[in-house]
XYZ file of C-alpha atoms in Angstrom:
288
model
C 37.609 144.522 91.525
C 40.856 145.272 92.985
C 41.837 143.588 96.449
C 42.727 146.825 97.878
C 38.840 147.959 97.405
C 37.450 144.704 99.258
C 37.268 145.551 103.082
C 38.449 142.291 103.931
C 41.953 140.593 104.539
C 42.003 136.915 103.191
C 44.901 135.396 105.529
C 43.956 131.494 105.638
C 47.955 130.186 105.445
C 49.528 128.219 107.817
C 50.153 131.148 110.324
C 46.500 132.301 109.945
C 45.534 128.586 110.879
C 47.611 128.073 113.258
C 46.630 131.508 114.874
C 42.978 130.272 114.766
C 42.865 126.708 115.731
C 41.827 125.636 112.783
C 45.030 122.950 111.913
C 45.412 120.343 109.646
C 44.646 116.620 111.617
C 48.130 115.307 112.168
C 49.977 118.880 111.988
C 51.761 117.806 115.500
C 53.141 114.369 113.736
C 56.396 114.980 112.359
C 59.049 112.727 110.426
C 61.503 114.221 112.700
C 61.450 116.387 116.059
C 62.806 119.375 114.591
C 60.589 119.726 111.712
C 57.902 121.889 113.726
C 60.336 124.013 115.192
C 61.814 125.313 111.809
C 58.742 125.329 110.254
C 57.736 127.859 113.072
C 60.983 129.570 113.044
C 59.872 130.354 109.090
C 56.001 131.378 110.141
C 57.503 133.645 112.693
C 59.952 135.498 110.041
C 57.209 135.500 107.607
C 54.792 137.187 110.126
C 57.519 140.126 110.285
C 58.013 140.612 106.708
C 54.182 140.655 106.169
C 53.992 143.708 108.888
C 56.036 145.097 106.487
C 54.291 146.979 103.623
C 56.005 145.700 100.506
C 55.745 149.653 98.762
C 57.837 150.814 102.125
C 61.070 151.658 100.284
C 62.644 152.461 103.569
C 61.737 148.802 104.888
C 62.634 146.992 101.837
C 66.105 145.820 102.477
C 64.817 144.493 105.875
C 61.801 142.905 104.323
C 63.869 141.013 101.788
C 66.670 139.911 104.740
C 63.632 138.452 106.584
C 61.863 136.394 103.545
C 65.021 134.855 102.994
C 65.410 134.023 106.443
C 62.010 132.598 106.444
C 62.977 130.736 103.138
C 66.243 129.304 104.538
C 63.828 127.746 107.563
C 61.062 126.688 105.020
C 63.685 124.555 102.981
C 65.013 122.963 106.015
C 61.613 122.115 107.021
C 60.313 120.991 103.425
C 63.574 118.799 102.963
C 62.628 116.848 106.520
C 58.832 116.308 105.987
C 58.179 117.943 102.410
C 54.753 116.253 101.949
C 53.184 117.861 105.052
C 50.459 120.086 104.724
C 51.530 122.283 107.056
C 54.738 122.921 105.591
C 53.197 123.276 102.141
C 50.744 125.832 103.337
C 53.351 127.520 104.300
C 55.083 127.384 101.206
C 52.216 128.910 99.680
C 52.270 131.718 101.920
C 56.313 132.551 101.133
C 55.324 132.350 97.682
C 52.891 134.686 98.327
C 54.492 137.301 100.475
C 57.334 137.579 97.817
C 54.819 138.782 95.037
C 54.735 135.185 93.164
C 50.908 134.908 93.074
C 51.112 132.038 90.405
C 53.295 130.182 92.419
C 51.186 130.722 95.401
C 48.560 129.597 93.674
C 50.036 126.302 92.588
C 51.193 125.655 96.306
C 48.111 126.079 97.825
C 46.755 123.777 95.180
C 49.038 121.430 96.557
C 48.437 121.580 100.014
C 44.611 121.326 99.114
C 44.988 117.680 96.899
C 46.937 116.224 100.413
C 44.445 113.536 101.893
C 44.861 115.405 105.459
C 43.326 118.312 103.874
C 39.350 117.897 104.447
C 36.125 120.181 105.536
C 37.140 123.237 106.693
C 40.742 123.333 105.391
C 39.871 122.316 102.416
C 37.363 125.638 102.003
C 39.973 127.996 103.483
C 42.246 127.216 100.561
C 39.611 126.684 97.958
C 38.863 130.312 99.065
C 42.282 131.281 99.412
C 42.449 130.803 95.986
C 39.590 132.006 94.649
C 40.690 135.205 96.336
C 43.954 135.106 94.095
C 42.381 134.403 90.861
C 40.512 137.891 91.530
C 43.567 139.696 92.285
C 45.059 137.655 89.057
C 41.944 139.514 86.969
C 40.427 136.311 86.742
C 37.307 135.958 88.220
C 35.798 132.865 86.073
C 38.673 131.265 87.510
C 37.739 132.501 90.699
C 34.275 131.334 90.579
C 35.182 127.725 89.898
C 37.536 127.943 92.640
C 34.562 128.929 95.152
C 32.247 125.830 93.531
C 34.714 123.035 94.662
C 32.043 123.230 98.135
C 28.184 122.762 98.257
C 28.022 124.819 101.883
C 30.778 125.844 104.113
C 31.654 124.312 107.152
C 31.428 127.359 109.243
C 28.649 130.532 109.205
C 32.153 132.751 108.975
C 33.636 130.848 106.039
C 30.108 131.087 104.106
C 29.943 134.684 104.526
C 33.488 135.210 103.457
C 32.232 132.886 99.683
C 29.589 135.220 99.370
C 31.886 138.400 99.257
C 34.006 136.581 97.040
C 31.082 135.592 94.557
C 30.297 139.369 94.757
C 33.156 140.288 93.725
C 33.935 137.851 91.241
C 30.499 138.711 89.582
C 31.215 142.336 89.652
C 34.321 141.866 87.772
C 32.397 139.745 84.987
C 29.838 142.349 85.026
C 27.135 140.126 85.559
C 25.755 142.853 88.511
C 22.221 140.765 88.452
C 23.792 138.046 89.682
C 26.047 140.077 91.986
C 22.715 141.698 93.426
C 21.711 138.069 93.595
C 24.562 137.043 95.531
C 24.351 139.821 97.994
C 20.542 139.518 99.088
C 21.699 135.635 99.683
C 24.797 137.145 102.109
C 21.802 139.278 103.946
C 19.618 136.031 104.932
C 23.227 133.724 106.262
C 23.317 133.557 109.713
C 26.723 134.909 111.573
C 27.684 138.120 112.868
C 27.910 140.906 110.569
C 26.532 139.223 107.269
C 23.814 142.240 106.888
C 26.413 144.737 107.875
C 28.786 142.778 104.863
C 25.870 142.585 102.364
C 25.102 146.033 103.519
C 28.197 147.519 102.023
C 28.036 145.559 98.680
C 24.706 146.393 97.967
C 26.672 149.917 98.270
C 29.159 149.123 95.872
C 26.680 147.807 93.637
C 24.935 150.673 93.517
C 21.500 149.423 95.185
C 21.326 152.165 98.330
C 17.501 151.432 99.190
C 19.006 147.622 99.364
C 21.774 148.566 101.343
C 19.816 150.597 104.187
C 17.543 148.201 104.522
C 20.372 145.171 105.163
C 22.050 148.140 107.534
C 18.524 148.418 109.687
C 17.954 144.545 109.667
C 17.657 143.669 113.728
C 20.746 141.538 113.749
C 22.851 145.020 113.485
C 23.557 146.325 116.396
C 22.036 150.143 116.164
C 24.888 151.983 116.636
C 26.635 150.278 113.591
C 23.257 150.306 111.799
C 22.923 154.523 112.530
C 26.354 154.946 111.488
C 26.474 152.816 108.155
C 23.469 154.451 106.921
C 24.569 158.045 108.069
C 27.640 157.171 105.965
C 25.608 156.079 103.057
C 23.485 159.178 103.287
C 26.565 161.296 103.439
C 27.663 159.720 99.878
C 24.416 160.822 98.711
C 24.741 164.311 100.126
C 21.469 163.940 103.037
C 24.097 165.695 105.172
C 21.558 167.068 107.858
C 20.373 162.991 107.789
C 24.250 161.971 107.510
C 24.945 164.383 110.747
C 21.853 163.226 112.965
C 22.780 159.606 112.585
C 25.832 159.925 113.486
C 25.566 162.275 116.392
C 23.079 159.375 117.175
C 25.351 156.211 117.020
C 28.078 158.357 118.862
C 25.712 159.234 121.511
C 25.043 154.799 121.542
C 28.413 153.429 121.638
C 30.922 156.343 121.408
C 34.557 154.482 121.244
C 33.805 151.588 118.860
C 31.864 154.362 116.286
C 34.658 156.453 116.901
C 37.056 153.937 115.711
C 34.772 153.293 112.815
C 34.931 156.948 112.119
C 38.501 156.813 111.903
C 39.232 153.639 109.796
C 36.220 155.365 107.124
C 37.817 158.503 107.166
C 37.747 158.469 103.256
C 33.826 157.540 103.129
C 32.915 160.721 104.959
C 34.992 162.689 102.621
C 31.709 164.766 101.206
C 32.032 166.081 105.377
C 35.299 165.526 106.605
C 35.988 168.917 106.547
C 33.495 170.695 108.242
C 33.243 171.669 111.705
C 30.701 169.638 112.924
C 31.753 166.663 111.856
C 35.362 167.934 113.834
C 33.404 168.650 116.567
C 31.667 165.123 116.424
C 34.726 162.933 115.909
C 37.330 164.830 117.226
C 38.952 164.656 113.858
C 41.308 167.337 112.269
C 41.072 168.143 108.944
C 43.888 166.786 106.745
C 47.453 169.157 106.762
C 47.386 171.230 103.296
C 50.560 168.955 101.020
């Protein structure tokens, strides 16, 4: 299954971490004082080149300037403290945002066998690259990159597994155990694991699954009444389609609104008609 299908952005380098809280123990010890502030000088020019789509031919020439700006503050930083996981994360990500997925892979592979990687570092990467492998084509691969942990460390980081066993299963086409995979995503604690199991059961073609995960009482109902009017609209129940989601709008109008917006694509079987314009507020695409 190709990355661009799974609604989910797998971000778990060193800027993601950072971002999060979730830092190496002894990422603030340095061999020498200036260490940090390259290495953040490189995370800072690699979070512009990533806000810059790599197929944007009119940002290309700025997008390469800024990697190898961010490389040229990397180096410094590897050639002061080149064993620090921090660093080597971040190596990974470079690797990464240049298109080098096997070298990304090998990096983060690196940063994962340093002894101040543990718990819940330790899973990010593990699923970090599992998600690569899948991108590679390679979902055995990815699969034995997902085993390397019994249970996660964190409800979030479990859920996030799951998808990835979904997906990797998918790809095999072993859909039993995909099916499998996704009624075990439904029962996790966290917020939105029936919403996420909800929308593979989708994918997997298992609809009576998938309404049922969107109705569980964890969802809140105006997500619930709009993921199943989208699922109905797929399966042309456009009266049922229309009624839940005059409903959800009518629950919590901005955040389905936005919802409406990002899914644009997923109402396509409606998109175009004028009560779903009138609903959503949404103009129908300009003729190319």
């Amino acid at each position: 299954m190709e990355a661009s299908n799974r609604r989910r952005v797998f971000a778990y380098g060193a800027f993601a971490l950072a971002a999060a809280g979730l830092g190496f123990a002894g990422w603030s010890r340095w061999a020498e004082a200036d260490a940090g502030t390259l290495l953040q000088c490189a995370i800072s020019q690699m979070e512009l080149a990533g806000a810059i789509p790599r197929e944007d031919t009119s940002g290309r020439e700025a997008r390469t300037r800024i990697l190898a700006d961010a490389e040229g503050f990397l180096e410094r930083a590897e050639r002061v403290d080149p064993d620090h996981p921090q660093i080597m994360v971040a190596r990974a990500d470079f690797e990464l945002l240049s298109g080098h997925k096997e070298a990304a892979f090998a990096a983060y592979g690196r940063a994962l066998a340093n002894d101040s990687c543990t718990g819940r570092q330790s899973q990010l990467l593990s699923l970090r690259r599992a998600d690569l492998k899948l991108e590679m084509g390679e979902p055995t691969a990815a699969l034995a990159e997902l085993e390397r942990f019994e249970r996660a460390d964190s409800s979030q980081i479990e859920m996030y597994r799951h998808e990835l066993r979904i997906a990797a299963f998918e790809a095999n086409g072993e859909h039993e155990r995909a099916v499998e995979t996704a009624r075990a995503l439904a029962k996790l604690d966290g917020n939105g694991a029936c919403r996420r199991a909800g929308e593979a059961f989708e994918r997997l073609g298992a609809k009576d699954l998938a309404e049922r995960a969107y109705r569980d009482a964890s969802v809140p109902t105006h997500v619930g009444d709009y993921c199943v009017g989208r699922l109905k609209a797929r399966n042309a129940e456009f009266d049922t389609a229309f009624e839940l989601l005059e409903r959800a709008l009518e629950t919590e109008r901005e955040p389905v609104l936005r919802m409406v917006f990002e899914d644009r694509e997923d109402w396509e079987p409606i998109v175009e008609s004028e009560r779903f314009r009138e609903l959503s507020g949404l103009q129908p695409a300009a003729p190319r």
